[in-house]
Amino acid sequence: MLPVLLLLGTLQNLVVAETIISVPNGAPWGDWGPMETCDEDTIIQGFQLKVEKPRGRLIDDTALNGIALYCTKNSSWEVVKIIKSAEGPFGTWRPVIWCHSGFLKNFTLRVEFKVRGDNTAANNIKFTCSDGSVVEGNGLSWGTYGPWSYDCNKGLRGIQTKVQGRRGAFRDEVGLTDVKFMCR
Ligand SMILES: *[C@@H]1O[C@H](CO)[C@@H](O)[C@H](O)[C@H]1NC(C)=O
Ligand SMILES: *[C@@H]1O[C@H](CO)[C@@H](O)[C@H](O)[C@H]1NC(C)=O
C-alpha cells in the first residue's frame, strides 16, 4: 500500500507544481531575487535588457544587469504590466525586443565565467517565440551560449533572476548571473 500512496503523492506534486524552466550554464555567484509573475490572462511577447556597455581594457565589466518581461493582452499587444526580479546596479535599460507573433517559449543564456580577472557572468539571452522564430537580446558578446531550456508550451508567466550586488572598486563585479522562468 505504501508505495502506491507515495506514487500518488508524487503525481499530485507534479500536477500542482508550477513548471520552471532553467539552463545549466548560469554563473555561481549572487543571490536569487523573488519570482515575479504576469496576470493569468496575459501573455509575454517582449523583453528588455539592462546592460552595462564595455568599459575598456583595464576597467571591470559586468555586461547584463537586468531582464524585464512585458505582459500583454493576447491579440491586442497592449502592455498590462512590466515585471522584473533582482536587478544589478550597473548599466541602462535598452529598447524592448518583441516576438514578431506569438509569445516567448524557451531560452538560452550567454555566460562568461571562467576568465582570470574580469568575469562578466550573463551577457545576453535568446528566446524562441511560439511562431518558431528566434529573437536575440541586445546584450554583449563575451562568453558563450549554453544549451536551450525546455519549452513552456503555453508561454512564460514569470521571471526570477540571480544577481551579485556591488563589491567595491578592487573586486571583480559581474551583475546578473542566472535566470529562471515560470511557465503559464
Ligand atoms: C490567443 O488568442 C487566440 C485567439 O483568440 C487563441 O487561439 C490563442 O490560444 C490565445 N493564446 C494564448 C497563449 O492564450
Ligand atoms: C528551444 O528552441 C530551440 C531553438 O529555436 C529549438 O531548437 C528547440 O527545439 C526548443 N526546445 C527545446 C526543448 O530545446
mmCIF file of C-alpha atoms and ligand atoms in Angstrom:
data_model
loop_
_atom_site.group_PDB
_atom_site.id
_atom_site.type_symbol
_atom_site.label_atom_id
_atom_site.label_comp_id
_atom_site.label_asym_id
_atom_site.label_seq_id
_atom_site.Cartn_x
_atom_site.Cartn_y
_atom_site.Cartn_z
ATOM 1 C CA MET A 1 0.000 0.000 0.000
ATOM 2 C CA LEU A 2 2.747 2.379 0.936
ATOM 3 C CA PRO A 3 4.458 2.532 -2.499
ATOM 4 C CA VAL A 4 1.097 3.299 -4.133
ATOM 5 C CA LEU A 5 0.436 6.160 -1.738
ATOM 6 C CA LEU A 6 3.922 7.539 -2.342
ATOM 7 C CA LEU A 7 3.392 7.359 -6.081
ATOM 8 C CA LEU A 8 0.056 9.151 -5.819
ATOM 9 C CA GLY A 9 1.697 11.835 -3.700
ATOM 10 C CA THR A 10 4.387 12.314 -6.320
ATOM 11 C CA LEU A 11 1.882 12.525 -9.157
ATOM 12 C CA GLN A 12 -0.090 15.108 -7.227
ATOM 13 C CA ASN A 13 3.051 17.195 -6.770
ATOM 14 C CA LEU A 14 3.751 17.008 -10.477
ATOM 15 C CA VAL A 15 0.287 18.243 -11.315
ATOM 16 C CA VAL A 16 0.208 21.024 -8.737
ATOM 17 C CA ALA A 17 3.783 22.279 -9.042
ATOM 18 C CA GLU A 18 4.467 25.216 -11.307
ATOM 19 C CA THR A 19 6.780 24.407 -14.159
ATOM 20 C CA ILE A 20 10.043 26.312 -14.057
ATOM 21 C CA ILE A 21 12.491 26.338 -16.959
ATOM 22 C CA SER A 22 16.212 26.920 -16.403
ATOM 23 C CA VAL A 23 19.595 26.366 -18.055
ATOM 24 C CA PRO A 24 22.697 24.615 -16.629
ATOM 25 C CA ASN A 25 25.279 27.270 -17.513
ATOM 26 C CA GLY A 26 24.364 30.113 -15.134
ATOM 27 C CA ALA A 27 27.275 31.537 -13.099
ATOM 28 C CA PRO A 28 27.503 30.547 -9.415
ATOM 29 C CA TRP A 29 27.674 33.983 -7.772
ATOM 30 C CA GLY A 30 24.969 36.205 -6.270
ATOM 31 C CA ASP A 31 21.531 35.713 -4.761
ATOM 32 C CA TRP A 32 18.153 34.861 -6.277
ATOM 33 C CA GLY A 33 15.538 37.601 -6.283
ATOM 34 C CA PRO A 34 11.801 36.858 -5.964
ATOM 35 C CA MET A 35 9.753 35.101 -8.684
ATOM 36 C CA GLU A 36 7.617 37.845 -10.282
ATOM 37 C CA THR A 37 4.624 36.882 -12.417
ATOM 38 C CA CYS A 38 2.236 38.301 -15.014
ATOM 39 C CA ASP A 39 -1.529 38.013 -14.522
ATOM 40 C CA GLU A 40 -3.008 34.734 -15.767
ATOM 41 C CA ASP A 41 -4.993 36.308 -18.608
ATOM 42 C CA THR A 42 -1.903 37.900 -20.179
ATOM 43 C CA ILE A 43 0.975 36.512 -22.241
ATOM 44 C CA ILE A 44 4.638 37.544 -22.588
ATOM 45 C CA GLN A 45 5.561 38.705 -26.061
ATOM 46 C CA GLY A 46 8.516 41.002 -25.367
ATOM 47 C CA PHE A 47 11.537 41.546 -23.115
ATOM 48 C CA GLN A 48 14.042 44.241 -22.223
ATOM 49 C CA LEU A 49 17.665 44.025 -21.021
ATOM 50 C CA LYS A 50 19.637 46.279 -18.674
ATOM 51 C CA VAL A 51 23.199 46.287 -19.966
ATOM 52 C CA GLU A 52 26.447 47.977 -18.965
ATOM 53 C CA LYS A 53 28.435 48.976 -22.053
ATOM 54 C CA PRO A 54 32.040 47.714 -22.419
ATOM 55 C CA ARG A 55 34.220 49.968 -20.241
ATOM 56 C CA GLY A 56 37.648 49.499 -21.794
ATOM 57 C CA ARG A 57 40.553 47.179 -21.290
ATOM 58 C CA LEU A 58 41.591 47.926 -17.713
ATOM 59 C CA ILE A 59 38.196 48.568 -16.139
ATOM 60 C CA ASP A 60 35.899 45.946 -14.590
ATOM 61 C CA ASP A 61 32.922 44.959 -16.787
ATOM 62 C CA THR A 62 29.573 43.481 -15.679
ATOM 63 C CA ALA A 63 27.611 43.227 -19.011
ATOM 64 C CA LEU A 64 23.991 42.063 -18.331
ATOM 65 C CA ASN A 65 22.396 43.501 -15.144
ATOM 66 C CA GLY A 66 18.655 43.032 -15.554
ATOM 67 C CA ILE A 67 15.845 41.410 -17.552
ATOM 68 C CA ALA A 68 12.271 42.736 -17.712
ATOM 69 C CA LEU A 69 9.295 40.958 -19.306
ATOM 70 C CA TYR A 70 6.298 42.654 -20.950
ATOM 71 C CA CYS A 71 2.913 41.146 -20.030
ATOM 72 C CA THR A 72 0.458 41.845 -22.860
ATOM 73 C CA LYS A 73 -3.176 41.162 -23.627
ATOM 74 C CA ASN A 74 -3.425 38.285 -26.091
ATOM 75 C CA SER A 75 -4.376 39.595 -29.574
ATOM 76 C CA SER A 76 -4.092 43.353 -28.876
ATOM 77 C CA TRP A 77 -0.416 43.538 -27.741
ATOM 78 C CA GLU A 78 -1.496 46.092 -25.128
ATOM 79 C CA VAL A 79 1.093 46.144 -22.300
ATOM 80 C CA VAL A 80 -0.655 45.454 -18.995
ATOM 81 C CA LYS A 81 2.342 45.046 -16.699
ATOM 82 C CA ILE A 82 6.163 45.002 -16.809
ATOM 83 C CA ILE A 83 7.819 42.524 -14.440
ATOM 84 C CA LYS A 84 11.395 42.046 -13.246
ATOM 85 C CA SER A 85 13.110 40.260 -10.371
ATOM 86 C CA ALA A 86 16.516 41.174 -8.857
ATOM 87 C CA GLU A 87 18.478 43.802 -10.798
ATOM 88 C CA GLY A 88 22.209 44.621 -10.762
ATOM 89 C CA PRO A 89 23.287 48.233 -10.085
ATOM 90 C CA PHE A 90 25.118 48.854 -13.375
ATOM 91 C CA GLY A 91 24.037 49.770 -16.908
ATOM 92 C CA THR A 92 20.906 51.134 -18.557
ATOM 93 C CA TRP A 93 17.699 49.654 -19.968
ATOM 94 C CA ARG A 94 17.848 49.053 -23.724
ATOM 95 C CA PRO A 95 14.942 49.046 -26.224
ATOM 96 C CA VAL A 96 12.293 46.326 -25.880
ATOM 97 C CA ILE A 97 12.536 43.322 -28.205
ATOM 98 C CA TRP A 98 9.301 41.646 -29.363
ATOM 99 C CA CYS A 99 8.329 38.345 -30.942
ATOM 100 C CA HIS A 100 7.049 39.008 -34.473
ATOM 101 C CA SER A 101 3.985 36.992 -33.483
ATOM 102 C CA GLY A 102 3.079 34.753 -30.568
ATOM 103 C CA PHE A 103 4.824 34.540 -27.185
ATOM 104 C CA LEU A 104 8.245 33.722 -25.665
ATOM 105 C CA LYS A 105 8.600 29.995 -25.140
ATOM 106 C CA ASN A 106 12.176 28.831 -24.396
ATOM 107 C CA PHE A 107 15.619 30.415 -23.928
ATOM 108 C CA THR A 108 19.400 30.092 -23.937
ATOM 109 C CA LEU A 109 21.807 32.245 -21.897
ATOM 110 C CA ARG A 110 25.193 33.626 -22.966
ATOM 111 C CA VAL A 111 27.583 33.453 -19.988
ATOM 112 C CA GLU A 112 31.245 34.295 -19.311
ATOM 113 C CA PHE A 113 32.553 32.907 -16.044
ATOM 114 C CA LYS A 114 35.902 31.188 -16.112
ATOM 115 C CA VAL A 115 38.078 34.101 -17.073
ATOM 116 C CA ARG A 116 41.037 35.114 -14.890
ATOM 117 C CA GLY A 117 40.475 38.612 -13.565
ATOM 118 C CA ASP A 118 37.368 40.098 -15.138
ATOM 119 C CA ASN A 119 34.311 37.837 -15.383
ATOM 120 C CA THR A 120 31.004 39.309 -16.544
ATOM 121 C CA ALA A 121 28.662 36.301 -15.971
ATOM 122 C CA ALA A 122 25.469 36.646 -18.075
ATOM 123 C CA ASN A 123 25.929 38.758 -21.236
ATOM 124 C CA ASN A 124 22.912 38.105 -23.408
ATOM 125 C CA ILE A 125 19.829 35.919 -23.922
ATOM 126 C CA LYS A 126 17.948 34.409 -26.874
ATOM 127 C CA PHE A 127 14.317 33.265 -26.823
ATOM 128 C CA THR A 128 12.327 31.105 -29.219
ATOM 129 C CA CYS A 129 8.869 32.522 -29.937
ATOM 130 C CA SER A 130 5.801 30.321 -30.404
ATOM 131 C CA ASP A 131 5.884 31.077 -34.163
ATOM 132 C CA GLY A 132 9.291 29.324 -34.298
ATOM 133 C CA SER A 133 11.406 32.447 -34.770
ATOM 134 C CA VAL A 134 14.380 33.198 -32.501
ATOM 135 C CA VAL A 135 14.833 36.669 -31.008
ATOM 136 C CA GLU A 136 18.193 37.686 -29.533
ATOM 137 C CA GLY A 137 18.681 40.345 -26.847
ATOM 138 C CA ASN A 138 20.766 43.484 -27.313
ATOM 139 C CA GLY A 139 23.351 42.435 -24.704
ATOM 140 C CA LEU A 140 27.125 41.920 -25.078
ATOM 141 C CA SER A 141 29.109 39.154 -26.731
ATOM 142 C CA TRP A 142 31.563 37.831 -24.161
ATOM 143 C CA GLY A 143 31.257 34.179 -23.192
ATOM 144 C CA THR A 144 29.208 31.528 -24.955
ATOM 145 C CA TYR A 145 25.593 30.381 -25.266
ATOM 146 C CA GLY A 146 24.736 27.171 -23.406
ATOM 147 C CA PRO A 147 22.025 24.590 -24.176
ATOM 148 C CA TRP A 148 18.384 25.597 -24.715
ATOM 149 C CA SER A 149 15.940 25.263 -21.815
ATOM 150 C CA TYR A 150 12.827 23.109 -22.011
ATOM 151 C CA ASP A 151 9.775 24.678 -23.687
ATOM 152 C CA CYS A 152 6.906 26.423 -21.932
ATOM 153 C CA ASN A 153 4.217 25.222 -24.331
ATOM 154 C CA LYS A 154 1.754 27.962 -23.346
ATOM 155 C CA GLY A 155 4.493 30.572 -22.922
ATOM 156 C CA LEU A 156 6.237 32.233 -19.993
ATOM 157 C CA ARG A 157 4.402 33.595 -16.980
ATOM 158 C CA GLY A 158 7.139 34.706 -14.519
ATOM 159 C CA ILE A 159 10.796 35.548 -14.049
ATOM 160 C CA GLN A 160 13.388 35.077 -11.299
ATOM 161 C CA THR A 161 16.918 36.448 -11.661
ATOM 162 C CA LYS A 162 20.126 35.911 -9.675
ATOM 163 C CA VAL A 163 22.305 38.954 -9.210
ATOM 164 C CA GLN A 164 25.518 39.894 -7.460
ATOM 165 C CA GLY A 165 25.404 43.366 -5.892
ATOM 166 C CA ARG A 166 28.219 45.907 -5.511
ATOM 167 C CA ARG A 167 31.525 44.562 -4.170
ATOM 168 C CA GLY A 168 33.671 47.697 -4.339
ATOM 169 C CA ALA A 169 36.332 49.088 -6.626
ATOM 170 C CA PHE A 170 39.007 46.428 -6.204
ATOM 171 C CA ARG A 171 36.933 43.260 -6.611
ATOM 172 C CA ASP A 172 35.521 41.697 -9.782
ATOM 173 C CA GLU A 173 31.819 42.566 -10.207
ATOM 174 C CA VAL A 174 29.523 40.609 -12.542
ATOM 175 C CA GLY A 175 25.899 41.875 -12.366
ATOM 176 C CA LEU A 176 23.281 39.302 -13.427
ATOM 177 C CA THR A 177 24.459 35.678 -13.187
ATOM 178 C CA ASP A 178 21.469 33.386 -13.884
ATOM 179 C CA VAL A 179 17.736 33.399 -14.710
ATOM 180 C CA LYS A 180 14.719 31.051 -14.478
ATOM 181 C CA PHE A 181 11.212 31.423 -15.902
ATOM 182 C CA MET A 182 7.864 30.111 -14.715
ATOM 183 C CA CYS A 183 5.526 28.654 -17.373
ATOM 184 C CA ARG A 184 1.835 29.606 -17.768
HETATM 185 C C1 LIG B 1 -4.649 33.937 -28.014
HETATM 186 O O1 LIG B 1 -5.886 34.155 -28.661
HETATM 187 C C2 LIG B 1 -6.116 33.287 -29.754
HETATM 188 C C3 LIG B 1 -7.378 33.720 -30.471
HETATM 189 O O2 LIG B 1 -8.376 34.099 -29.556
HETATM 190 C C4 LIG B 1 -6.186 31.852 -29.225
HETATM 191 O O3 LIG B 1 -6.396 30.955 -30.301
HETATM 192 C C5 LIG B 1 -4.869 31.516 -28.555
HETATM 193 O O4 LIG B 1 -4.941 30.216 -27.979
HETATM 194 C C6 LIG B 1 -4.545 32.536 -27.467
HETATM 195 N N1 LIG B 1 -3.199 32.297 -26.999
HETATM 196 C C7 LIG B 1 -2.895 32.186 -25.706
HETATM 197 C C8 LIG B 1 -1.468 31.950 -25.409
HETATM 198 O O5 LIG B 1 -3.704 32.295 -24.796
HETATM 199 C C1 LIG B 2 14.025 25.603 -27.944
HETATM 200 O O1 LIG B 2 14.385 26.458 -29.012
HETATM 201 C C2 LIG B 2 15.310 25.918 -29.937
HETATM 202 C C3 LIG B 2 15.693 26.997 -30.954
HETATM 203 O O2 LIG B 2 14.570 27.551 -31.567
HETATM 204 C C4 LIG B 2 14.715 24.690 -30.584
HETATM 205 O O3 LIG B 2 15.678 24.129 -31.471
HETATM 206 C C5 LIG B 2 14.332 23.692 -29.528
HETATM 207 O O4 LIG B 2 13.690 22.591 -30.123
HETATM 208 C C6 LIG B 2 13.436 24.323 -28.479
HETATM 209 N N1 LIG B 2 13.043 23.396 -27.447
HETATM 210 C C7 LIG B 2 13.855 22.629 -26.727
HETATM 211 C C8 LIG B 2 13.228 21.756 -25.690
HETATM 212 O O5 LIG B 2 15.060 22.645 -26.881
#
